[in-house]
PDB file of C-alpha atoms in Angstrom:
ATOM      1  CA  MET R   1     281.232 104.972 107.550  1.00 97.00           C
ATOM      2  CA  ILE R   2     279.606 101.900 109.081  1.00 98.00           C
ATOM      3  CA  SER R   3     276.465 102.362 111.134  1.00 98.00           C
ATOM      4  CA  VAL R   4     276.254  99.692 113.816  1.00 98.00           C
ATOM      5  CA  ILE R   5     272.730  99.204 115.038  1.00 98.00           C
ATOM      6  CA  VAL R   6     272.054  97.582 118.412  1.00 98.00           C
ATOM      7  CA  PRO R   7     268.404  96.927 119.469  1.00 98.00           C
ATOM      8  CA  ILE R   8     268.064  96.700 123.262  1.00 98.00           C
ATOM      9  CA  TYR R   9     265.312  95.258 125.427  1.00 97.00           C
ATOM     10  CA  ASN R  10     266.104  94.380 129.034  1.00 97.00           C
ATOM     11  CA  LYS R  11     269.692  93.395 128.465  1.00 97.00           C
ATOM     12  CA  ASP R  12     271.349  95.036 131.458  1.00 96.00           C
ATOM     13  CA  LYS R  13     273.441  91.887 132.117  1.00 96.00           C
ATOM     14  CA  TYR R  14     275.025  91.953 128.693  1.00 97.00           C
ATOM     15  CA  ILE R  15     274.866  95.394 127.075  1.00 98.00           C
ATOM     16  CA  LYS R  16     278.071  96.764 128.608  1.00 98.00           C
ATOM     17  CA  ARG R  17     280.047  93.833 127.140  1.00 98.00           C
ATOM     18  CA  CYS R  18     278.462  94.517 123.752  1.00 98.00           C
ATOM     19  CA  ILE R  19     279.274  98.230 123.840  1.00 98.00           C
ATOM     20  CA  ASP R  20     282.852  97.624 125.064  1.00 98.00           C
ATOM     21  CA  SER R  21     283.493  95.241 122.143  1.00 98.00           C
ATOM     22  CA  ILE R  22     282.298  97.909 119.683  1.00 98.00           C
ATOM     23  CA  LYS R  23     284.371 100.655 121.361  1.00 97.00           C
ATOM     24  CA  LYS R  24     287.555  98.617 120.933  1.00 96.00           C
ATOM     25  CA  GLN R  25     287.188  98.117 117.187  1.00 97.00           C
ATOM     26  CA  SER R  26     290.356  98.548 115.163  1.00 97.00           C
ATOM     27  CA  PHE R  27     288.275 100.249 112.470  1.00 97.00           C
ATOM     28  CA  ASN R  28     287.227 103.573 113.837  1.00 94.00           C
ATOM     29  CA  ASP R  29     285.052 105.121 111.149  1.00 97.00           C
ATOM     30  CA  PHE R  30     281.719 103.998 112.548  1.00 98.00           C
ATOM     31  CA  GLU R  31     278.690 105.267 114.438  1.00 98.00           C
ATOM     32  CA  CYS R  32     276.776 102.989 116.881  1.00 98.00           C
ATOM     33  CA  ILE R  33     273.065 103.565 117.277  1.00 98.00           C
ATOM     34  CA  LEU R  34     271.664 101.955 120.438  1.00 98.00           C
ATOM     35  CA  VAL R  35     267.872 101.684 120.233  1.00 98.00           C
ATOM     36  CA  ASP R  36     266.228 101.058 123.612  1.00 98.00           C
ATOM     37  CA  ASP R  37     262.929  99.385 122.890  1.00 97.00           C
ATOM     38  CA  GLY R  38     261.252 100.390 126.174  1.00 97.00           C
ATOM     39  CA  SER R  39     263.478  98.473 128.542  1.00 97.00           C
ATOM     40  CA  THR R  40     262.229  98.259 132.129  1.00 97.00           C
ATOM     41  CA  ASP R  41     265.496  97.071 133.698  1.00 97.00           C
ATOM     42  CA  ASN R  42     268.705  99.037 134.222  1.00 97.00           C
ATOM     43  CA  SER R  43     269.770  98.914 130.524  1.00 97.00           C
ATOM     44  CA  ALA R  44     269.316 102.698 129.991  1.00 97.00           C
ATOM     45  CA  ASN R  45     271.567 103.651 132.882  1.00 97.00           C
ATOM     46  CA  ILE R  46     274.253 101.253 131.865  1.00 98.00           C
ATOM     47  CA  VAL R  47     274.183 102.409 128.217  1.00 98.00           C
ATOM     48  CA  LEU R  48     274.273 106.107 129.041  1.00 97.00           C
ATOM     49  CA  LYS R  49     277.178 105.613 131.477  1.00 97.00           C
ATOM     50  CA  SER R  50     279.046 103.390 128.992  1.00 97.00           C
ATOM     51  CA  ILE R  51     278.855 105.833 126.035  1.00 97.00           C
ATOM     52  CA  GLN R  52     279.452 109.015 128.012  1.00 96.00           C
ATOM     53  CA  ASN R  53     281.865 111.386 126.151  1.00 92.00           C
ATOM     54  CA  ASP R  54     282.017 109.055 123.137  1.00 96.00           C
ATOM     55  CA  SER R  55     280.467 110.855 120.192  1.00 96.00           C
ATOM     56  CA  ARG R  56     280.469 107.726 118.042  1.00 97.00           C
ATOM     57  CA  PHE R  57     277.549 106.381 120.097  1.00 98.00           C
ATOM     58  CA  LYS R  58     273.930 107.553 119.944  1.00 98.00           C
ATOM     59  CA  TYR R  59     271.152 106.458 122.300  1.00 98.00           C
ATOM     60  CA  ILE R  60     267.550 106.399 121.208  1.00 98.00           C
ATOM     61  CA  TYR R  61     264.631 105.440 123.433  1.00 98.00           C
ATOM     62  CA  GLN R  62     261.252 104.323 122.122  1.00 97.00           C
ATOM     63  CA  LYS R  63     258.276 102.670 123.683  1.00 97.00           C
ATOM     64  CA  ASN R  64     258.256  98.921 123.394  1.00 96.00           C
ATOM     65  CA  MET R  65     257.302  97.972 119.849  1.00 94.00           C
ATOM     66  CA  GLY R  66     259.513  94.903 119.224  1.00 93.00           C
ATOM     67  CA  VAL R  67     262.923  94.144 117.790  1.00 94.00           C
ATOM     68  CA  SER R  68     261.866  94.798 114.188  1.00 95.00           C
ATOM     69  CA  SER R  69     260.729  98.288 115.012  1.00 96.00           C
ATOM     70  CA  ALA R  70     263.944  98.959 116.975  1.00 97.00           C
ATOM     71  CA  ARG R  71     266.071  97.879 114.039  1.00 97.00           C
ATOM     72  CA  ASN R  72     263.956  99.961 111.640  1.00 97.00           C
ATOM     73  CA  THR R  73     264.413 102.972 113.910  1.00 98.00           C
ATOM     74  CA  GLY R  74     268.160 102.402 113.839  1.00 98.00           C
ATOM     75  CA  ILE R  75     268.247 102.223 110.030  1.00 98.00           C
ATOM     76  CA  LYS R  76     266.278 105.458 109.698  1.00 98.00           C
ATOM     77  CA  ALA R  77     268.526 107.306 112.186  1.00 98.00           C
ATOM     78  CA  SER R  78     271.792 106.062 110.626  1.00 98.00           C
ATOM     79  CA  ILE R  79     274.087 108.190 108.430  1.00 97.00           C
ATOM     80  CA  GLY R  80     276.619 105.585 107.398  1.00 97.00           C
ATOM     81  CA  GLU R  81     276.980 104.087 103.932  1.00 98.00           C
ATOM     82  CA  TRP R  82     276.977 100.603 105.462  1.00 98.00           C
ATOM     83  CA  ILE R  83     274.621  98.967 107.998  1.00 98.00           C
ATOM     84  CA  CYS R  84     275.721  96.347 110.485  1.00 97.00           C
ATOM     85  CA  PHE R  85     273.482  94.775 113.172  1.00 98.00           C
ATOM     86  CA  ILE R  86     274.616  93.442 116.561  1.00 98.00           C
ATOM     87  CA  ASP R  87     272.317  92.040 119.191  1.00 97.00           C
ATOM     88  CA  ALA R  88     272.633  93.460 122.694  1.00 97.00           C
ATOM     89  CA  ASP R  89     273.578  90.160 124.341  1.00 96.00           C
ATOM     90  CA  ASP R  90     276.311  89.405 121.778  1.00 97.00           C
ATOM     91  CA  PHE R  91     279.778  90.910 121.239  1.00 97.00           C
ATOM     92  CA  ILE R  92     282.412  91.093 118.495  1.00 97.00           C
ATOM     93  CA  GLU R  93     286.182  90.685 118.312  1.00 97.00           C
ATOM     94  CA  LEU R  94     288.269  93.823 117.812  1.00 96.00           C
ATOM     95  CA  ASP R  95     288.844  93.510 114.071  1.00 96.00           C
ATOM     96  CA  TYR R  96     285.244  92.483 113.174  1.00 97.00           C
ATOM     97  CA  LEU R  97     284.409  95.758 111.354  1.00 98.00           C
ATOM     98  CA  GLU R  98     287.855  96.018 109.753  1.00 97.00           C
ATOM     99  CA  ASP R  99     287.430  92.606 108.208  1.00 96.00           C
ATOM    100  CA  PHE R 100     284.147  93.677 106.572  1.00 97.00           C
ATOM    101  CA  MET R 101     285.754  96.841 105.171  1.00 97.00           C
ATOM    102  CA  ARG R 102     288.744  94.892 103.787  1.00 95.00           C
ATOM    103  CA  GLU R 103     286.410  92.489 101.995  1.00 94.00           C
ATOM    104  CA  LEU R 104     284.171  95.268 100.705  1.00 95.00           C
ATOM    105  CA  ASN R 105     287.141  97.043  99.181  1.00 94.00           C
ATOM    106  CA  LYS R 106     288.578  93.811  97.849  1.00 93.00           C
ATOM    107  CA  HIS R 107     285.412  92.607  96.096  1.00 93.00           C
ATOM    108  CA  ASN R 108     283.608  95.892  95.398  1.00 93.00           C
ATOM    109  CA  CYS R 109     280.350  94.207  96.433  1.00 95.00           C
ATOM    110  CA  ASP R 110     277.027  95.424  97.813  1.00 96.00           C
ATOM    111  CA  VAL R 111     276.465  93.041 100.759  1.00 97.00           C
ATOM    112  CA  ILE R 112     278.619  90.570 102.689  1.00 96.00           C
ATOM    113  CA  PHE R 113     277.349  87.518 104.606  1.00 95.00           C
ATOM    114  CA  SER R 114     279.878  85.979 106.958  1.00 92.00           C
ATOM    115  CA  THR R 115     279.878  82.253 107.588  1.00 86.00           C
ATOM    116  CA  ASN R 116     281.730  79.697 109.657  1.00 80.00           C
ATOM    117  CA  GLU R 117     281.986  77.494 106.528  1.00 76.00           C
ATOM    118  CA  ASN R 118     284.214  77.847 103.523  1.00 74.00           C
ATOM    119  CA  ILE R 119     282.136  78.746 100.494  1.00 79.00           C
ATOM    120  CA  LYS R 120     283.916  78.158  97.163  1.00 73.00           C
ATOM    121  CA  GLU R 121     282.205  81.073  95.420  1.00 74.00           C
ATOM    122  CA  ASN R 122     283.591  84.194  97.134  1.00 84.00           C
ATOM    123  CA  VAL R 123     281.456  86.553  95.147  1.00 92.00           C
ATOM    124  CA  VAL R 124     278.305  85.958  93.056  1.00 93.00           C
ATOM    125  CA  ILE R 125     275.635  88.001  91.378  1.00 96.00           C
ATOM    126  CA  ILE R 126     272.586  87.906  93.688  1.00 96.00           C
ATOM    127  CA  GLN R 127     270.373  86.661  90.823  1.00 95.00           C
ATOM    128  CA  GLU R 128     272.572  83.512  90.513  1.00 92.00           C
ATOM    129  CA  LEU R 129     272.037  82.835  94.223  1.00 92.00           C
ATOM    130  CA  ILE R 130     268.276  83.392  94.005  1.00 93.00           C
ATOM    131  CA  SER R 131     267.949  80.976  91.055  1.00 91.00           C
ATOM    132  CA  ASN R 132     269.406  78.147  93.145  1.00 89.00           C
ATOM    133  CA  PHE R 133     268.429  79.321  96.595  1.00 91.00           C
ATOM    134  CA  ASN R 134     267.586  75.871  98.018  1.00 88.00           C
ATOM    135  CA  SER R 135     271.238  74.825  97.540  1.00 86.00           C
ATOM    136  CA  TRP R 136     272.545  77.958  99.126  1.00 88.00           C
ATOM    137  CA  TYR R 137     270.182  77.768 102.073  1.00 87.00           C
ATOM    138  CA  LYS R 138     272.019  74.761 103.433  1.00 81.00           C
ATOM    139  CA  TYR R 139     274.775  77.109 104.628  1.00 81.00           C
ATOM    140  CA  GLU R 140     272.408  78.436 107.315  1.00 81.00           C
ATOM    141  CA  ILE R 141     273.488  82.044 106.920  1.00 87.00           C
ATOM    142  CA  PHE R 142     270.233  83.654 105.723  1.00 90.00           C
ATOM    143  CA  ASN R 143     268.321  83.748 109.010  1.00 88.00           C
ATOM    144  CA  PRO R 144     270.113  86.206 111.325  1.00 89.00           C
ATOM    145  CA  PRO R 145     270.774  89.877 110.551  1.00 92.00           C
ATOM    146  CA  TRP R 146     274.067  89.786 112.400  1.00 94.00           C
ATOM    147  CA  GLY R 147     277.248  88.631 110.747  1.00 94.00           C
ATOM    148  CA  LYS R 148     276.449  90.737 107.718  1.00 97.00           C
ATOM    149  CA  ILE R 149     276.979  94.205 106.278  1.00 97.00           C
ATOM    150  CA  TYR R 150     274.463  95.863 103.944  1.00 98.00           C
ATOM    151  CA  LYS R 151     274.640  98.902 101.757  1.00 98.00           C
ATOM    152  CA  LYS R 152     272.122 101.311 103.318  1.00 98.00           C
ATOM    153  CA  ALA R 153     271.045 102.858 100.014  1.00 98.00           C
ATOM    154  CA  LEU R 154     269.924  99.365  98.794  1.00 98.00           C
ATOM    155  CA  ILE R 155     267.625  98.684 101.779  1.00 98.00           C
ATOM    156  CA  LYS R 156     264.166  99.034 100.220  1.00 96.00           C
ATOM    157  CA  THR R 157     262.213  96.645 102.370  1.00 96.00           C
ATOM    158  CA  TYR R 158     262.494  97.067 106.177  1.00 97.00           C
ATOM    159  CA  PHE R 159     261.940  94.533 108.946  1.00 96.00           C
ATOM    160  CA  HIS R 160     258.373  93.311 109.159  1.00 94.00           C
ATOM    161  CA  HIS R 161     257.100  95.158 112.235  1.00 87.00           C
ATOM    162  CA  ASP R 162     254.400  92.607 113.118  1.00 85.00           C
ATOM    163  CA  LEU R 163     256.890  89.799 113.539  1.00 87.00           C
ATOM    164  CA  SER R 164     259.431  89.138 116.283  1.00 84.00           C
ATOM    165  CA  ILE R 165     260.339  85.681 114.905  1.00 88.00           C
ATOM    166  CA  GLY R 166     261.612  85.100 111.339  1.00 91.00           C
ATOM    167  CA  GLU R 167     261.603  88.807 110.668  1.00 94.00           C
ATOM    168  CA  ASP R 168     265.359  88.617 110.021  1.00 94.00           C
ATOM    169  CA  LEU R 169     265.006  85.861 107.423  1.00 94.00           C
ATOM    170  CA  LEU R 170     262.385  87.879 105.545  1.00 95.00           C
ATOM    171  CA  PHE R 171     264.580  90.980 105.691  1.00 96.00           C
ATOM    172  CA  ASN R 172     267.522  89.153 104.226  1.00 96.00           C
ATOM    173  CA  ILE R 173     265.457  87.507 101.449  1.00 96.00           C
ATOM    174  CA  ASN R 174     263.851  90.833 100.562  1.00 96.00           C
ATOM    175  CA  TYR R 175     267.252  92.564 100.418  1.00 97.00           C
ATOM    176  CA  LEU R 176     268.367  89.878  97.915  1.00 96.00           C
ATOM    177  CA  LEU R 177     265.194  90.106  95.879  1.00 96.00           C
ATOM    178  CA  ASP R 178     265.334  93.896  95.755  1.00 97.00           C
ATOM    179  CA  ASN R 179     268.893  93.875  94.483  1.00 97.00           C
ATOM    180  CA  GLN R 180     269.219  90.949  92.107  1.00 96.00           C
ATOM    181  CA  ASP R 181     271.709  92.715  89.789  1.00 96.00           C
ATOM    182  CA  LYS R 182     274.092  93.467  92.678  1.00 97.00           C
ATOM    183  CA  LYS R 183     276.985  91.426  94.019  1.00 96.00           C
ATOM    184  CA  ILE R 184     277.152  89.463  97.318  1.00 96.00           C
ATOM    185  CA  ALA R 185     280.369  88.283  98.876  1.00 95.00           C
ATOM    186  CA  PHE R 186     280.889  85.593 101.519  1.00 93.00           C
ATOM    187  CA  MET R 187     283.486  85.983 104.245  1.00 92.00           C
ATOM    188  CA  THR R 188     284.660  83.113 106.493  1.00 89.00           C
ATOM    189  CA  SER R 189     284.628  84.462 110.010  1.00 89.00           C
ATOM    190  CA  ASN R 190     283.893  83.415 113.581  1.00 89.00           C
ATOM    191  CA  LYS R 191     284.468  86.920 115.094  1.00 94.00           C
ATOM    192  CA  TYR R 192     280.841  87.507 115.951  1.00 95.00           C
ATOM    193  CA  LYS R 193     280.174  85.982 119.313  1.00 94.00           C
ATOM    194  CA  TYR R 194     276.585  84.825 119.603  1.00 89.00           C
ATOM    195  CA  SER R 195     275.188  84.246 123.087  1.00 84.00           C
ATOM    196  CA  ASN R 196     272.526  81.586 123.313  1.00 72.00           C
ATOM    197  CA  ILE R 197     270.600  83.161 126.201  1.00 65.00           C
ATOM    198  CA  GLU R 198     268.076  80.810 127.699  1.00 52.00           C
ATOM    199  CA  ASP R 199     265.321  83.433 128.104  1.00 51.00           C
ATOM    200  CA  SER R 200     265.762  84.801 124.599  1.00 51.00           C
ATOM    201  CA  LEU R 201     262.753  84.981 122.282  1.00 48.00           C
ATOM    202  CA  SER R 202     263.999  82.178 120.085  1.00 48.00           C
ATOM    203  CA  ASN R 203     263.988  79.852 123.059  1.00 52.00           C
ATOM    204  CA  THR R 204     260.419  80.523 124.290  1.00 67.00           C
ATOM    205  CA  VAL R 205     257.147  79.119 123.090  1.00 76.00           C
ATOM    206  CA  SER R 206     253.873  80.978 123.392  1.00 81.00           C
ATOM    207  CA  LYS R 207     250.604  81.513 121.543  1.00 82.00           C
ATOM    208  CA  LYS R 208     251.989  84.706 120.082  1.00 84.00           C
ATOM    209  CA  ILE R 209     255.071  82.917 118.768  1.00 86.00           C
ATOM    210  CA  ILE R 210     252.959  80.199 117.218  1.00 85.00           C
ATOM    211  CA  THR R 211     250.660  82.746 115.605  1.00 84.00           C
ATOM    212  CA  GLN R 212     253.590  84.638 114.202  1.00 88.00           C
ATOM    213  CA  SER R 213     255.219  81.401 112.937  1.00 89.00           C
ATOM    214  CA  ILE R 214     252.017  80.679 110.974  1.00 87.00           C
ATOM    215  CA  GLN R 215     252.156  84.226 109.523  1.00 89.00           C
ATOM    216  CA  LEU R 216     255.866  83.734 108.669  1.00 92.00           C
ATOM    217  CA  ILE R 217     255.187  80.566 106.689  1.00 92.00           C
ATOM    218  CA  TYR R 218     252.441  82.359 104.839  1.00 91.00           C
ATOM    219  CA  LEU R 219     254.642  85.342 103.980  1.00 92.00           C
ATOM    220  CA  ILE R 220     257.462  83.027 102.802  1.00 92.00           C
ATOM    221  CA  SER R 221     255.025  81.037 100.625  1.00 90.00           C
ATOM    222  CA  LYS R 222     254.106  84.266  98.836  1.00 90.00           C
ATOM    223  CA  LEU R 223     257.710  84.878  97.721  1.00 90.00           C
ATOM    224  CA  SER R 224     257.303  83.533  94.214  1.00 85.00           C
ATOM    225  CA  GLN R 225     260.571  85.007  92.862  1.00 89.00           C
ATOM    226  CA  ILE R 226     262.786  82.739  94.949  1.00 90.00           C
ATOM    227  CA  GLN R 227     263.013  79.027  95.732  1.00 86.00           C
ATOM    228  CA  THR R 228     261.372  78.491  99.106  1.00 87.00           C
ATOM    229  CA  SER R 229     260.754  74.718  99.433  1.00 88.00           C
ATOM    230  CA  GLU R 230     263.752  74.160 101.641  1.00 87.00           C
ATOM    231  CA  ILE R 231     262.863  77.130 103.920  1.00 90.00           C
ATOM    232  CA  LEU R 232     259.200  76.088 104.077  1.00 91.00           C
ATOM    233  CA  THR R 233     260.147  72.549 105.119  1.00 89.00           C
ATOM    234  CA  ILE R 234     262.426  73.802 107.911  1.00 88.00           C
ATOM    235  CA  GLN R 235     259.898  76.402 109.087  1.00 90.00           C
ATOM    236  CA  SER R 236     257.036  73.926 108.911  1.00 91.00           C
ATOM    237  CA  ASN R 237     258.874  71.420 111.085  1.00 89.00           C
ATOM    238  CA  SER R 238     259.847  74.243 113.484  1.00 89.00           C
ATOM    239  CA  LEU R 239     256.232  75.314 113.802  1.00 89.00           C
ATOM    240  CA  SER R 240     254.959  71.765 114.371  1.00 89.00           C
ATOM    241  CA  ASN R 241     257.570  71.350 117.131  1.00 88.00           C
ATOM    242  CA  LYS R 242     256.464  74.634 118.738  1.00 88.00           C
ATOM    243  CA  ILE R 243     252.797  73.516 118.659  1.00 87.00           C
ATOM    244  CA  LEU R 244     253.693  70.154 120.134  1.00 87.00           C
ATOM    245  CA  SER R 245     255.890  71.768 122.864  1.00 87.00           C
ATOM    246  CA  PHE R 246     253.185  74.265 123.781  1.00 85.00           C
ATOM    247  CA  TYR R 247     250.582  71.458 124.040  1.00 85.00           C
ATOM    248  CA  GLU R 248     252.974  69.664 126.398  1.00 85.00           C
ATOM    249  CA  ILE R 249     252.948  72.797 128.592  1.00 85.00           C
ATOM    250  CA  THR R 250     249.264  73.516 128.506  1.00 83.00           C
ATOM    251  CA  LYS R 251     247.661  70.070 127.983  1.00 82.00           C
ATOM    252  CA  SER R 252     244.868  72.008 126.314  1.00 78.00           C
ATOM    253  CA  PHE R 253     243.602  73.027 122.942  1.00 74.00           C
ATOM    254  CA  ASP R 254     242.041  76.301 124.208  1.00 68.00           C
ATOM    255  CA  TRP R 255     245.001  78.279 122.976  1.00 63.00           C
ATOM    256  CA  PHE R 256     244.448  77.351 119.283  1.00 63.00           C
ATOM    257  CA  LEU R 257     243.357  80.158 117.064  1.00 58.00           C
ATOM    258  CA  SER R 258     239.557  80.180 116.963  1.00 58.00           C
ATOM    259  CA  ASN R 259     239.195  81.895 113.524  1.00 61.00           C
ATOM    260  CA  PRO R 260     242.170  81.172 111.289  1.00 64.00           C
ATOM    261  CA  ASN R 261     242.629  83.390 108.299  1.00 73.00           C
ATOM    262  CA  LYS R 262     241.356  81.167 105.441  1.00 77.00           C
ATOM    263  CA  GLU R 263     243.712  82.644 102.835  1.00 80.00           C
ATOM    264  CA  GLN R 264     246.725  82.036 105.051  1.00 81.00           C
ATOM    265  CA  PHE R 265     245.461  78.548 106.001  1.00 82.00           C
ATOM    266  CA  LYS R 266     244.990  77.545 102.328  1.00 83.00           C
ATOM    267  CA  SER R 267     248.425  78.866 101.314  1.00 85.00           C
ATOM    268  CA  ILE R 268     250.174  77.126 104.209  1.00 86.00           C
ATOM    269  CA  LEU R 269     248.544  73.827 103.503  1.00 89.00           C
ATOM    270  CA  SER R 270     249.743  73.996  99.919  1.00 87.00           C
ATOM    271  CA  ASN R 271     253.330  74.609 100.946  1.00 87.00           C
ATOM    272  CA  CYS R 272     254.004  73.111 104.352  1.00 88.00           C
ATOM    273  CA  SER R 273     255.431  69.757 105.362  1.00 88.00           C
ATOM    274  CA  LEU R 274     253.190  66.737 105.668  1.00 90.00           C
ATOM    275  CA  ARG R 275     253.671  66.619 109.410  1.00 89.00           C
ATOM    276  CA  LEU R 276     252.378  70.176 109.835  1.00 91.00           C
ATOM    277  CA  LYS R 277     249.625  69.698 107.236  1.00 92.00           C
ATOM    278  CA  ILE R 278     248.055  66.806 109.243  1.00 92.00           C
ATOM    279  CA  MET R 279     248.289  68.822 112.426  1.00 90.00           C
ATOM    280  CA  LEU R 280     246.640  71.942 110.958  1.00 87.00           C
ATOM    281  CA  ILE R 281     243.875  69.974 109.236  1.00 89.00           C
ATOM    282  CA  LEU R 282     242.912  68.246 112.487  1.00 89.00           C
ATOM    283  CA  TRP R 283     243.045  71.559 114.293  1.00 83.00           C
ATOM    284  CA  PHE R 284     240.922  73.354 111.627  1.00 80.00           C
ATOM    285  CA  LYS R 285     238.279  70.642 111.744  1.00 83.00           C
ATOM    286  CA  GLN R 286     238.466  70.712 115.604  1.00 82.00           C
ATOM    287  CA  ARG R 287     239.191  66.982 115.750  1.00 88.00           C
ATOM    288  CA  TYR R 288     240.973  67.357 119.065  1.00 87.00           C
ATOM    289  CA  THR R 289     240.805  63.719 120.081  1.00 90.00           C
ATOM    290  CA  PHE R 290     242.602  62.673 116.893  1.00 92.00           C
ATOM    291  CA  LEU R 291     245.007  65.645 117.308  1.00 91.00           C
ATOM    292  CA  LYS R 292     245.929  64.466 120.783  1.00 89.00           C
ATOM    293  CA  ILE R 293     246.632  60.959 119.418  1.00 91.00           C
ATOM    294  CA  TYR R 294     248.680  62.521 116.667  1.00 92.00           C
ATOM    295  CA  PHE R 295     250.712  64.475 119.216  1.00 89.00           C
ATOM    296  CA  ILE R 296     251.403  61.302 121.157  1.00 88.00           C
ATOM    297  CA  PHE R 297     252.531  59.652 117.933  1.00 89.00           C
ATOM    298  CA  LEU R 298     254.883  62.587 117.106  1.00 87.00           C
ATOM    299  CA  LYS R 299     256.291  62.666 120.598  1.00 81.00           C
ATOM    300  CA  TYR R 300     257.482  59.094 120.387  1.00 78.00           C
ATOM    301  CA  LEU R 301     258.946  59.383 116.957  1.00 76.00           C
ATOM    302  CA  LYS R 302     262.699  59.651 117.154  1.00 56.00           C
ATOM    303  CA  GLY R 303     263.964  63.142 116.727  1.00 53.00           C
ATOM    304  CA  TYR R 304     260.576  64.904 116.986  1.00 46.00           C
TER     305      TYR R 304
END
């Protein structure tokens, strides 16, 4: 059985489409756990109406604790051998689950990552992937939890409950690190339909997001068992862009963290990109005039 886990927070415009796409799956041996993370819109009413008289669906309500907590709740409540995540504003084609089961049976593997690209190695031992992770990371398939199917018994590290950004990347890396002797398969597929909603968390910038991005880089830098230089470069540039964007909105440095964690700060400086390193040093030393000049410089550099 596959346990499909859908975290929900204020998605009343999209959740019915998501549920309907799961209902229509050609593979029927599944349960769907819908975890409402304290929605304040009409999501609950739409969900309960949509799943009425369908025993494959289970609705769980919890107070708002974030998407990581919602996914963890779903994992703990699941009874399937396999775990599959779908976001509430996305949907899947009718043979999405069937394709996963076909590949699982074909390769006798322990996890599948789907990708839009053709990967020559259909199946590899996870240790082989970890030993050359920088090369694998270029495929851009390690960040989201969707487009994948995991063996539940092998999930030893859950989603980081303090993060609502990058928590999926950490979850995927930890799954690989925890199961290095297992096999991973890659499936070419475009049957997961991702919706790039403008008001989604990934498209907003706030002090909270910047703070969590700093924590994310710190946590990644502590993963000594896996190559992280490529990830850290990408995350560093993403964070510097967030800081620059937020400064453009506020035109102030008041939002900067007043007392940065020195351990985190030291670790980040040792692992981040040069662009972010300059930014953080100027911030830490409270050289805001120079930081402003540096922001102007970055703004006019092509592509920043």
